[in-house]
Coordinates of N, CA and C in Angstrom, one line a residue:
M1 N 16.6 -53.9 -35.3 CA 15.9 -54.0 -34.0 C 16.9 -54.6 -33.0
T2 N 16.7 -54.4 -31.8 CA 17.5 -55.0 -30.7 C 16.6 -55.8 -29.8
E3 N 17.3 -56.7 -29.1 CA 16.5 -57.5 -28.2 C 17.4 -57.8 -27.0
N4 N 16.8 -57.9 -25.8 CA 17.6 -58.3 -24.6 C 17.2 -59.7 -24.3
G5 N 18.0 -60.3 -23.4 CA 17.7 -61.7 -23.0 C 16.9 -61.9 -21.8
T6 N 16.2 -60.9 -21.3 CA 15.4 -61.0 -20.1 C 14.0 -61.2 -20.4
S7 N 13.5 -62.3 -19.9 CA 12.1 -62.7 -20.1 C 11.2 -61.8 -19.3
R8 N 10.0 -61.3 -19.9 CA 9.1 -60.5 -19.2 C 8.3 -61.4 -18.2
T9 N 7.7 -60.7 -17.2 CA 6.9 -61.5 -16.2 C 5.7 -62.1 -17.0
S10 N 5.5 -63.4 -16.8 CA 4.5 -64.1 -17.5 C 3.4 -64.6 -16.5
R11 N 2.2 -64.9 -17.0 CA 1.2 -65.5 -16.2 C 1.4 -67.0 -15.9
R12 N 2.5 -67.5 -16.5 CA 2.8 -68.9 -16.3 C 4.2 -68.9 -15.6
A13 N 4.4 -69.9 -14.7 CA 5.7 -70.0 -14.0 C 6.7 -70.8 -14.9
V14 N 8.0 -70.5 -14.8 CA 9.0 -71.2 -15.5 C 9.2 -72.6 -14.9
L15 N 9.2 -73.6 -15.7 CA 9.3 -75.0 -15.2 C 10.7 -75.4 -14.9
L16 N 11.6 -75.2 -15.9 CA 12.9 -75.9 -15.8 C 13.8 -75.3 -14.8
A17 N 14.2 -76.0 -13.8 CA 15.1 -75.5 -12.8 C 16.0 -76.6 -12.3
A18 N 16.4 -77.5 -13.1 CA 17.2 -78.6 -12.7 C 18.7 -78.2 -12.7
G19 N 19.5 -78.7 -11.7 CA 20.9 -78.4 -11.6 C 21.7 -79.4 -12.5
S20 N 23.0 -79.1 -12.6 CA 23.8 -79.9 -13.5 C 23.9 -81.4 -13.0
A21 N 23.8 -81.6 -11.7 CA 23.9 -83.0 -11.2 C 22.6 -83.8 -11.7
A22 N 21.5 -83.1 -11.6 CA 20.3 -83.7 -12.0 C 20.3 -84.0 -13.5
V23 N 20.8 -83.1 -14.3 CA 20.9 -83.3 -15.7 C 21.8 -84.5 -16.0
T24 N 22.9 -84.6 -15.4 CA 23.8 -85.7 -15.6 C 23.1 -87.1 -15.3
A25 N 22.4 -87.1 -14.2 CA 21.7 -88.4 -13.8 C 20.6 -88.7 -14.8
L26 N 19.9 -87.7 -15.3 CA 18.8 -88.0 -16.2 C 19.3 -88.4 -17.5
V27 N 20.4 -87.8 -18.0 CA 21.0 -88.2 -19.3 C 21.5 -89.6 -19.2
A28 N 22.1 -90.0 -18.1 CA 22.7 -91.3 -18.0 C 21.5 -92.3 -18.0
A29 N 20.4 -92.0 -17.4 CA 19.3 -92.9 -17.4 C 18.6 -93.0 -18.7
C30 N 18.5 -91.9 -19.5 CA 17.7 -91.9 -20.7 C 18.5 -92.1 -22.0
A31 N 19.7 -91.6 -22.1 CA 20.4 -91.6 -23.4 C 21.1 -92.9 -23.7
G32 N 21.0 -93.3 -24.9 CA 21.6 -94.5 -25.4 C 22.9 -94.1 -26.2
P33 N 23.4 -95.1 -26.9 CA 24.6 -94.8 -27.7 C 24.3 -93.8 -28.8
P34 N 25.3 -93.0 -29.3 CA 25.1 -92.1 -30.3 C 24.6 -92.7 -31.6
R35 N 23.6 -92.1 -32.2 CA 23.1 -92.5 -33.5 C 22.8 -91.3 -34.3
T36 N 22.5 -91.5 -35.6 CA 22.2 -90.4 -36.5 C 20.8 -89.8 -36.2
P37 N 20.6 -88.5 -36.5 CA 19.3 -87.9 -36.2 C 18.2 -88.6 -37.0
G38 N 17.0 -88.5 -36.4 CA 15.8 -89.1 -37.0 C 15.4 -88.3 -38.2
A39 N 14.4 -88.9 -39.0 CA 13.9 -88.2 -40.1 C 13.0 -87.1 -39.7
A40 N 12.7 -86.2 -40.6 CA 11.9 -85.0 -40.2 C 10.6 -85.5 -39.6
G41 N 10.2 -84.9 -38.5 CA 9.0 -85.2 -37.8 C 9.1 -86.3 -36.9
Q42 N 10.3 -87.0 -36.8 CA 10.6 -88.1 -35.9 C 11.5 -87.6 -34.8
P43 N 11.4 -88.2 -33.6 CA 12.4 -87.9 -32.5 C 13.8 -88.1 -32.9
S44 N 14.7 -87.2 -32.6 CA 16.1 -87.4 -33.0 C 16.7 -88.5 -32.0
A45 N 17.5 -89.3 -32.5 CA 18.2 -90.4 -31.7 C 19.2 -89.7 -30.8
P46 N 19.5 -90.3 -29.7 CA 20.5 -89.7 -28.8 C 21.9 -89.5 -29.5
A47 N 22.5 -88.4 -29.2 CA 23.8 -88.1 -29.7 C 24.5 -87.1 -28.8
P48 N 25.8 -87.2 -28.7 CA 26.5 -86.3 -27.8 C 26.5 -84.9 -28.3
A49 N 26.4 -83.9 -27.4 CA 26.5 -82.5 -27.7 C 27.9 -82.1 -28.0
T50 N 28.1 -81.3 -29.0 CA 29.4 -80.8 -29.4 C 29.4 -79.3 -29.5
T51 N 30.5 -78.7 -29.2 CA 30.5 -77.2 -29.3 C 30.8 -76.8 -30.7
P52 N 29.8 -76.1 -31.4 CA 30.0 -75.7 -32.8 C 31.0 -74.6 -32.9
S53 N 31.8 -74.6 -34.0 CA 32.6 -73.5 -34.4 C 31.9 -72.7 -35.4
A54 N 32.3 -71.5 -35.8 CA 31.7 -70.7 -36.8 C 31.6 -71.5 -38.1
G55 N 30.3 -71.6 -38.6 CA 30.1 -72.2 -39.8 C 29.9 -73.7 -39.7
K56 N 29.9 -74.3 -38.5 CA 29.7 -75.7 -38.3 C 28.4 -76.0 -37.5
S57 N 27.7 -77.1 -37.9 CA 26.5 -77.4 -37.2 C 26.8 -78.3 -36.0
A58 N 25.9 -78.4 -35.1 CA 26.1 -79.2 -33.9 C 25.3 -80.4 -33.8
S59 N 25.8 -81.5 -33.1 CA 25.0 -82.6 -32.9 C 23.9 -82.2 -31.9
T60 N 22.7 -82.9 -32.0 CA 21.6 -82.5 -31.2 C 21.3 -83.6 -30.2
P61 N 21.5 -83.5 -28.9 CA 21.1 -84.5 -28.0 C 19.6 -84.7 -27.9
A62 N 19.1 -85.9 -27.8 CA 17.7 -86.1 -27.8 C 17.1 -86.1 -26.4
C63 N 17.8 -86.8 -25.4 CA 17.2 -87.0 -24.1 C 17.9 -86.2 -23.1
V64 N 18.0 -84.9 -23.2 CA 18.5 -84.0 -22.2 C 17.6 -82.8 -22.0
L65 N 17.8 -82.2 -20.9 CA 17.0 -81.0 -20.6 C 17.4 -79.9 -21.5
T66 N 16.4 -79.2 -22.2 CA 16.7 -78.1 -23.1 C 17.2 -76.9 -22.3
A67 N 18.3 -76.3 -22.8 CA 18.9 -75.1 -22.2 C 17.9 -73.9 -22.4
E68 N 17.5 -73.4 -21.3 CA 16.5 -72.3 -21.3 C 17.2 -70.9 -21.6
S69 N 16.4 -70.0 -22.1 CA 16.8 -68.6 -22.3 C 15.6 -67.7 -22.2
G70 N 15.8 -66.4 -22.1 CA 14.7 -65.5 -22.0 C 13.9 -65.4 -23.2
A71 N 12.6 -65.0 -23.1 CA 11.7 -64.9 -24.2 C 11.9 -63.6 -25.0
G72 N 12.7 -62.7 -24.4 CA 12.9 -61.4 -25.1 C 11.6 -60.5 -25.1
P73 N 11.7 -59.3 -25.7 CA 10.6 -58.4 -25.6 C 9.5 -58.6 -26.6
Y74 N 9.7 -59.6 -27.5 CA 8.7 -59.7 -28.7 C 7.7 -60.9 -28.5
Y75 N 7.7 -61.5 -27.4 CA 6.7 -62.6 -27.2 C 5.3 -62.0 -27.1
L76 N 4.4 -62.6 -27.8 CA 3.0 -62.3 -27.7 C 2.2 -63.5 -27.4
D77 N 1.3 -63.4 -26.3 CA 0.6 -64.6 -25.9 C -0.7 -64.6 -26.7
L78 N -0.6 -65.1 -28.0 CA -1.7 -65.1 -28.9 C -2.5 -66.4 -29.0
D79 N -1.8 -67.5 -28.7 CA -2.4 -68.8 -28.9 C -3.1 -68.9 -30.3
R80 N -2.4 -68.5 -31.3 CA -2.9 -68.6 -32.7 C -2.4 -69.9 -33.2
V81 N -3.3 -70.9 -33.2 CA -3.0 -72.3 -33.5 C -2.9 -72.5 -35.0
R82 N -1.7 -72.7 -35.5 CA -1.5 -72.9 -37.0 C -0.1 -73.5 -37.2
S83 N 0.0 -74.3 -38.3 CA 1.3 -74.8 -38.6 C 2.1 -73.9 -39.5
D84 N 1.5 -73.3 -40.5 CA 2.1 -72.4 -41.4 C 2.0 -71.0 -40.9
I85 N 3.1 -70.4 -40.5 CA 3.1 -69.1 -39.8 C 3.7 -68.0 -40.7
R86 N 3.8 -68.2 -42.0 CA 4.5 -67.3 -42.9 C 3.7 -66.0 -43.2
E87 N 2.4 -66.2 -43.4 CA 1.5 -65.1 -43.8 C 2.1 -64.3 -45.0
G88 N 2.6 -65.0 -46.0 CA 3.1 -64.4 -47.2 C 4.5 -63.7 -47.0
R89 N 5.1 -63.9 -45.9 CA 6.5 -63.2 -45.7 C 7.5 -63.9 -46.6
E90 N 8.3 -63.1 -47.3 CA 9.3 -63.6 -48.2 C 10.5 -64.1 -47.5
G91 N 11.1 -65.2 -48.0 CA 12.3 -65.7 -47.4 C 12.5 -67.2 -47.8
V92 N 13.6 -67.7 -47.5 CA 13.9 -69.1 -47.8 C 13.0 -70.0 -46.9
P93 N 12.2 -70.9 -47.5 CA 11.3 -71.8 -46.7 C 12.1 -72.6 -45.7
F94 N 11.5 -72.8 -44.6 CA 12.1 -73.6 -43.5 C 11.0 -74.4 -42.8
R95 N 11.2 -75.7 -42.7 CA 10.3 -76.6 -41.9 C 10.9 -77.0 -40.6
L96 N 10.3 -76.8 -39.5 CA 10.8 -77.2 -38.2 C 9.9 -78.3 -37.6
D97 N 10.5 -79.4 -37.4 CA 9.8 -80.6 -36.8 C 10.3 -80.7 -35.4
L98 N 9.4 -80.6 -34.4 CA 9.7 -80.7 -33.0 C 9.1 -81.9 -32.4
T99 N 9.8 -82.5 -31.4 CA 9.3 -83.6 -30.6 C 9.5 -83.2 -29.1
V100 N 8.5 -83.2 -28.3 CA 8.6 -82.8 -26.9 C 8.6 -84.0 -26.1
V101 N 9.6 -84.2 -25.2 CA 9.7 -85.4 -24.3 C 9.9 -84.9 -22.9
R102 N 9.4 -85.7 -21.9 CA 9.6 -85.4 -20.5 C 10.8 -86.2 -20.0
V103 N 11.9 -85.6 -19.7 CA 13.1 -86.3 -19.3 C 12.9 -87.0 -18.0
S104 N 12.3 -86.4 -17.1 CA 12.1 -87.0 -15.8 C 11.2 -88.2 -15.8
A105 N 10.5 -88.5 -16.9 CA 9.6 -89.6 -17.1 C 10.2 -90.6 -18.1
G106 N 11.5 -90.7 -18.1 CA 12.1 -91.7 -19.0 C 12.1 -91.3 -20.5
C107 N 12.0 -89.9 -20.7 CA 11.9 -89.4 -22.1 C 10.6 -89.8 -22.8
R108 N 9.6 -89.9 -22.0 CA 8.3 -90.2 -22.6 C 7.8 -89.0 -23.4
P109 N 7.2 -89.2 -24.6 CA 6.6 -88.1 -25.4 C 5.5 -87.4 -24.6
V110 N 5.5 -86.1 -24.8 CA 4.4 -85.2 -24.1 C 3.4 -84.9 -25.1
A111 N 2.2 -85.5 -25.0 CA 1.1 -85.2 -25.8 C 0.3 -84.0 -25.3
G112 N -0.3 -83.2 -26.2 CA -1.2 -82.1 -25.8 C -0.5 -80.9 -25.3
A113 N 0.8 -80.8 -25.5 CA 1.5 -79.6 -25.0 C 1.4 -78.5 -26.1
A114 N 1.2 -77.2 -25.7 CA 1.2 -76.1 -26.6 C 2.6 -75.7 -26.9
V115 N 3.0 -75.5 -28.1 CA 4.3 -75.1 -28.5 C 4.2 -73.8 -29.3
D116 N 4.7 -72.7 -28.8 CA 4.7 -71.4 -29.4 C 6.1 -71.2 -30.2
V117 N 6.0 -70.6 -31.3 CA 7.2 -70.2 -32.1 C 7.1 -68.8 -32.6
W118 N 8.1 -68.0 -32.5 CA 8.1 -66.7 -33.1 C 9.5 -66.3 -33.5
H119 N 9.7 -65.4 -34.5 CA 11.0 -65.0 -34.9 C 10.9 -63.8 -35.9
A120 N 12.0 -63.2 -36.2 CA 12.1 -62.1 -37.1 C 11.9 -62.5 -38.6
D121 N 11.5 -61.6 -39.4 CA 11.4 -61.8 -40.9 C 12.8 -61.6 -41.5
A122 N 12.8 -61.7 -42.8 CA 14.1 -61.6 -43.6 C 14.8 -60.2 -43.3
S123 N 14.1 -59.2 -43.0 CA 14.7 -57.9 -42.7 C 15.0 -57.7 -41.2
G124 N 14.8 -58.7 -40.4 CA 15.1 -58.6 -39.0 C 14.0 -58.0 -38.2
T125 N 12.8 -58.0 -38.7 CA 11.7 -57.3 -38.0 C 10.7 -58.3 -37.5
Y126 N 10.3 -58.1 -36.2 CA 9.2 -58.9 -35.6 C 7.9 -58.3 -35.9
S127 N 6.8 -59.1 -35.9 CA 5.5 -58.6 -35.9 C 5.1 -58.1 -34.6
T128 N 4.5 -57.0 -34.5 CA 4.0 -56.4 -33.3 C 2.6 -55.8 -33.5
G129 N 2.0 -55.3 -32.4 CA 0.7 -54.7 -32.5 C -0.3 -55.7 -33.0
G130 N -1.0 -55.4 -34.1 CA -2.0 -56.3 -34.6 C -1.5 -57.3 -35.6
N131 N -0.2 -57.2 -35.9 CA 0.4 -58.1 -36.9 C 0.8 -59.5 -36.2
T132 N 0.7 -60.6 -37.0 CA 0.9 -61.9 -36.4 C 1.9 -62.7 -37.3
F133 N 2.5 -62.1 -38.3 CA 3.4 -62.9 -39.1 C 4.5 -63.6 -38.4
L134 N 4.9 -64.8 -38.8 CA 6.0 -65.6 -38.2 C 5.8 -65.8 -36.7
R135 N 4.5 -66.0 -36.3 CA 4.1 -66.4 -35.0 C 3.1 -67.5 -35.1
G136 N 3.1 -68.5 -34.2 CA 2.1 -69.5 -34.2 C 2.2 -70.5 -33.1
T137 N 1.2 -71.3 -32.9 CA 1.1 -72.3 -31.8 C 0.7 -73.6 -32.4
Q138 N 1.3 -74.7 -32.0 CA 0.8 -76.0 -32.4 C 0.7 -76.8 -31.1
I139 N -0.2 -77.8 -31.1 CA -0.4 -78.8 -30.0 C 0.2 -80.1 -30.4
T140 N 1.1 -80.6 -29.5 CA 1.7 -81.9 -29.9 C 0.8 -83.0 -29.9
D141 N 1.0 -84.0 -30.8 CA 0.2 -85.2 -31.0 C 0.6 -86.2 -30.0
D142 N 0.0 -87.4 -30.1 CA 0.3 -88.5 -29.1 C 1.7 -88.9 -29.1
A143 N 2.5 -88.6 -30.1 CA 3.9 -88.9 -30.1 C 4.8 -87.7 -29.7
G144 N 4.1 -86.6 -29.2 CA 4.8 -85.5 -28.8 C 5.3 -84.6 -29.9
R145 N 4.8 -84.7 -31.1 CA 5.3 -84.0 -32.3 C 4.5 -82.9 -32.8
C146 N 5.1 -81.9 -33.4 CA 4.4 -80.9 -34.1 C 5.3 -80.3 -35.2
T147 N 4.8 -79.6 -36.2 CA 5.6 -79.1 -37.3 C 5.2 -77.6 -37.6
F148 N 6.2 -76.8 -37.8 CA 6.0 -75.4 -38.2 C 6.6 -75.2 -39.6
R149 N 5.9 -74.5 -40.5 CA 6.4 -74.1 -41.8 C 6.6 -72.6 -41.7
T150 N 7.8 -72.2 -42.0 CA 8.2 -70.7 -41.8 C 9.3 -70.4 -42.8
I151 N 10.1 -69.4 -42.5 CA 11.3 -69.0 -43.3 C 12.5 -69.0 -42.4
V152 N 13.7 -69.0 -43.0 CA 14.9 -68.8 -42.2 C 14.9 -67.4 -41.8
P153 N 15.0 -67.1 -40.5 CA 14.9 -65.7 -40.0 C 16.1 -64.9 -40.4
G154 N 15.8 -63.6 -40.5 CA 16.9 -62.6 -40.8 C 17.7 -62.2 -39.6
W155 N 18.7 -61.4 -39.7 CA 19.5 -61.0 -38.6 C 19.1 -59.6 -38.2
Y156 N 19.5 -59.3 -37.0 CA 19.5 -57.9 -36.5 C 20.6 -57.7 -35.5
Q157 N 20.9 -56.4 -35.3 CA 22.1 -56.0 -34.6 C 22.3 -56.7 -33.3
G158 N 23.5 -57.2 -33.1 CA 24.0 -57.7 -31.8 C 23.7 -59.1 -31.5
L159 N 22.7 -59.8 -32.1 CA 22.4 -61.1 -31.7 C 22.5 -62.1 -32.9
A160 N 22.7 -63.4 -32.6 CA 22.7 -64.4 -33.6 C 21.3 -64.6 -34.1
P161 N 21.2 -64.9 -35.4 CA 19.8 -65.2 -35.9 C 19.2 -66.4 -35.1
H162 N 18.0 -66.4 -34.8 CA 17.4 -67.4 -34.0 C 15.9 -67.5 -34.1
I163 N 15.4 -68.6 -33.7 CA 13.9 -68.8 -33.6 C 13.6 -69.1 -32.1
H164 N 12.7 -68.3 -31.6 CA 12.2 -68.5 -30.2 C 11.2 -69.6 -30.2
F165 N 11.2 -70.3 -29.1 CA 10.0 -71.2 -28.9 C 9.7 -71.3 -27.4
K166 N 8.5 -71.7 -27.1 CA 8.0 -71.9 -25.7 C 7.1 -73.1 -25.7
V167 N 7.4 -74.0 -24.7 CA 6.6 -75.2 -24.6 C 5.8 -75.1 -23.3
R168 N 4.5 -75.3 -23.4 CA 3.6 -75.2 -22.3 C 2.8 -76.5 -22.1
P169 N 3.4 -77.4 -21.3 CA 2.8 -78.7 -21.1 C 1.5 -78.7 -20.3
E170 N 1.5 -77.7 -19.3 CA 0.3 -77.5 -18.5 C 0.0 -76.0 -18.4
R171 N -1.0 -75.7 -17.8 CA -1.5 -74.3 -17.8 C -0.5 -73.3 -17.1
H172 N 0.1 -73.8 -16.1 CA 1.0 -72.8 -15.3 C 2.5 -73.1 -15.4
T173 N 2.9 -73.9 -16.4 CA 4.3 -74.3 -16.5 C 4.8 -74.0 -18.0
E174 N 6.0 -73.7 -18.1 CA 6.5 -73.4 -19.5 C 8.1 -73.6 -19.5
T175 N 8.6 -73.9 -20.7 CA 10.0 -73.9 -20.9 C 10.3 -73.0 -22.1
T176 N 11.2 -72.1 -22.0 CA 11.4 -71.1 -23.1 C 12.9 -71.2 -23.5
A177 N 13.1 -71.2 -24.8 CA 14.5 -71.3 -25.3 C 14.5 -70.8 -26.8
Q178 N 15.6 -70.9 -27.5 CA 15.7 -70.5 -28.8 C 16.7 -71.4 -29.6
F179 N 16.4 -71.5 -30.9 CA 17.3 -72.3 -31.8 C 18.2 -71.3 -32.6
F180 N 19.4 -71.8 -32.9 CA 20.3 -71.1 -33.7 C 20.5 -71.9 -35.0
F181 N 21.3 -71.2 -36.0 CA 21.6 -71.8 -37.2 C 23.1 -71.9 -37.5
P182 N 23.6 -72.9 -38.2 CA 25.0 -72.9 -38.6 C 25.3 -71.7 -39.4
E183 N 26.5 -71.1 -39.2 CA 26.9 -69.9 -39.9 C 27.1 -70.2 -41.4
E184 N 27.5 -71.4 -41.8 CA 27.7 -71.7 -43.2 C 26.4 -71.7 -43.9
L185 N 25.3 -72.1 -43.3 CA 24.0 -72.0 -43.9 C 23.5 -70.6 -44.0
L186 N 23.7 -69.8 -42.9 CA 23.3 -68.4 -42.9 C 24.0 -67.6 -44.0
A187 N 25.3 -67.9 -44.3 CA 26.0 -67.2 -45.4 C 25.4 -67.5 -46.7
K188 N 24.9 -68.7 -47.0 CA 24.2 -69.1 -48.2 C 22.9 -68.4 -48.3
V189 N 22.1 -68.4 -47.2 CA 20.8 -67.8 -47.3 C 20.9 -66.3 -47.4
Y190 N 21.8 -65.7 -46.7 CA 21.8 -64.2 -46.7 C 22.4 -63.6 -48.0
A191 N 22.9 -64.5 -48.8 CA 23.3 -64.1 -50.2 C 22.2 -64.0 -51.1
L192 N 21.0 -64.5 -50.7 CA 19.8 -64.5 -51.6 C 18.9 -63.4 -51.2
Q193 N 18.0 -63.1 -52.1 CA 16.9 -62.1 -51.9 C 15.8 -62.8 -51.1
P194 N 15.1 -62.1 -50.2 CA 15.2 -60.7 -49.9 C 16.3 -60.3 -48.8
Y195 N 17.0 -61.3 -48.3 CA 18.0 -61.1 -47.3 C 19.1 -60.2 -47.7
A196 N 19.5 -60.3 -49.0 CA 20.7 -59.6 -49.5 C 20.5 -58.1 -49.7
R197 N 19.3 -57.6 -49.4 CA 19.1 -56.2 -49.4 C 19.9 -55.5 -48.3
R198 N 20.4 -56.2 -47.3 CA 21.2 -55.7 -46.3 C 22.5 -56.5 -46.2
P199 N 23.7 -55.9 -46.1 CA 24.9 -56.7 -45.9 C 24.9 -57.4 -44.5
A200 N 25.0 -58.7 -44.5 CA 25.0 -59.4 -43.2 C 26.3 -59.4 -42.6
P201 N 26.4 -59.6 -41.3 CA 27.7 -59.7 -40.6 C 28.4 -60.9 -41.0
D202 N 29.8 -60.8 -41.0 CA 30.6 -62.0 -41.4 C 30.4 -63.2 -40.4
H203 N 30.2 -62.9 -39.1 CA 30.1 -64.0 -38.2 C 28.9 -63.6 -37.2
P204 N 27.7 -63.9 -37.7 CA 26.5 -63.5 -36.9 C 26.3 -64.2 -35.6
N205 N 26.9 -65.4 -35.5 CA 26.7 -66.2 -34.3 C 27.6 -65.9 -33.1
T206 N 28.9 -65.8 -33.5 CA 29.9 -65.8 -32.4 C 30.0 -64.5 -31.7
R207 N 29.3 -63.4 -32.2 CA 29.3 -62.1 -31.5 C 28.2 -62.1 -30.4
D208 N 27.4 -63.2 -30.3 CA 26.3 -63.3 -29.3 C 26.6 -64.1 -28.1
D209 N 26.6 -63.5 -26.9 CA 26.9 -64.2 -25.7 C 26.0 -65.4 -25.5
R210 N 24.7 -65.3 -25.9 CA 23.8 -66.4 -25.7 C 24.1 -67.6 -26.6
Y211 N 24.6 -67.3 -27.8 CA 25.0 -68.4 -28.6 C 26.2 -69.1 -28.0
R212 N 27.2 -68.3 -27.5 CA 28.4 -68.9 -26.9 C 28.0 -69.7 -25.7
A213 N 26.9 -69.4 -25.0 CA 26.5 -70.1 -23.8 C 25.7 -71.4 -24.1
S214 N 24.9 -71.4 -25.1 CA 24.0 -72.5 -25.4 C 24.0 -73.0 -26.8
G215 N 24.9 -72.4 -27.6 CA 24.8 -72.8 -29.0 C 25.2 -74.3 -29.3
A216 N 26.0 -74.9 -28.4 CA 26.4 -76.3 -28.6 C 25.2 -77.2 -28.6
A217 N 24.2 -76.9 -27.7 CA 23.0 -77.7 -27.6 C 21.9 -77.2 -28.5
M218 N 21.8 -76.0 -28.9 CA 20.6 -75.4 -29.5 C 20.8 -75.0 -30.9
T219 N 21.9 -75.4 -31.6 CA 22.1 -75.1 -33.0 C 21.4 -76.2 -33.8
L220 N 20.5 -75.9 -34.7 CA 19.8 -76.8 -35.5 C 20.8 -77.4 -36.6
A221 N 20.4 -78.5 -37.2 CA 21.2 -79.1 -38.3 C 20.3 -79.2 -39.5
P222 N 20.0 -78.1 -40.2 CA 19.1 -78.1 -41.3 C 19.7 -79.0 -42.5
V223 N 18.8 -79.6 -43.3 CA 19.1 -80.3 -44.5 C 18.2 -79.7 -45.6
P224 N 18.7 -79.8 -46.9 CA 17.9 -79.3 -48.0 C 16.5 -79.9 -48.0
D225 N 15.5 -79.1 -48.4 CA 14.2 -79.6 -48.5 C 13.5 -78.8 -49.6
G226 N 13.5 -79.3 -50.8 CA 12.9 -78.6 -52.0 C 13.7 -77.3 -52.2
D227 N 13.0 -76.2 -52.2 CA 13.7 -74.9 -52.4 C 14.1 -74.3 -51.1
G228 N 14.0 -75.0 -50.0 CA 14.4 -74.5 -48.7 C 15.2 -75.5 -47.9
Y229 N 14.9 -75.5 -46.5 CA 15.5 -76.4 -45.6 C 14.5 -76.9 -44.6
R230 N 14.9 -78.0 -43.9 CA 14.1 -78.5 -42.8 C 15.1 -79.0 -41.7
A231 N 14.6 -79.0 -40.5 CA 15.4 -79.5 -39.3 C 14.4 -80.1 -38.3
A232 N 14.9 -81.2 -37.6 CA 14.2 -81.8 -36.5 C 14.9 -81.6 -35.2
Y233 N 14.2 -81.5 -34.1 CA 14.8 -81.3 -32.8 C 13.9 -81.9 -31.8
T234 N 14.5 -82.5 -30.8 CA 13.8 -83.1 -29.6 C 14.0 -82.1 -28.4
V235 N 12.9 -81.6 -27.9 CA 12.9 -80.7 -26.8 C 12.6 -81.5 -25.5
G236 N 13.6 -81.5 -24.6 CA 13.5 -82.2 -23.4 C 13.1 -81.2 -22.2
I237 N 11.9 -81.5 -21.6 CA 11.5 -80.7 -20.5 C 11.5 -81.6 -19.2
A238 N 11.5 -80.9 -18.0 CA 11.7 -81.6 -16.8 C 10.5 -82.5 -16.4

């Protein structure tokens, strides 16, 4: 399957429109000294962003505006509230712990925000029509946190493997972006079934312009978690 980076017209307006000068000022106001990432389900501590090379994970800054990207053609406005979005889909288990903070309010956690997640299955296929696998919505708690249980997404032609997400703090505002994975982890996962039914690209990330543009800030740092992986990320909205 293919995907473009252009978001379709939504009934909600895009929120994030800060320039680089504003980002610099906000980061200076909010970010502290570099520290190690927080535990799963906890806000990540501030850390400088670094540009990942193929097969390397990136440091995840906690108190910066999240780099936006298009929703692509596969977003469905379902508002299907659930944490486990697998629906029996085969693949390596993956737990994603998110914390939403408002950068312009001193990185205060955002409670009650709707967070949508969607991505392809192990074969690179999205649910469409009446199907809802690997799609779901969670509402952030008082600490701005929510958790999704899913699988590591498969690849499809031309784009780096990714997980889409959309944060909707109010009815008419949204921030849309996507997470990437380190190539060294993808190589391990794609050697397993059911991913190994298709030969994966040698470098699935670096062939994608969007990864080259925002991969430094949007690459997750998964750690082993039972028979799968988990990662935590702090999403900064304006």
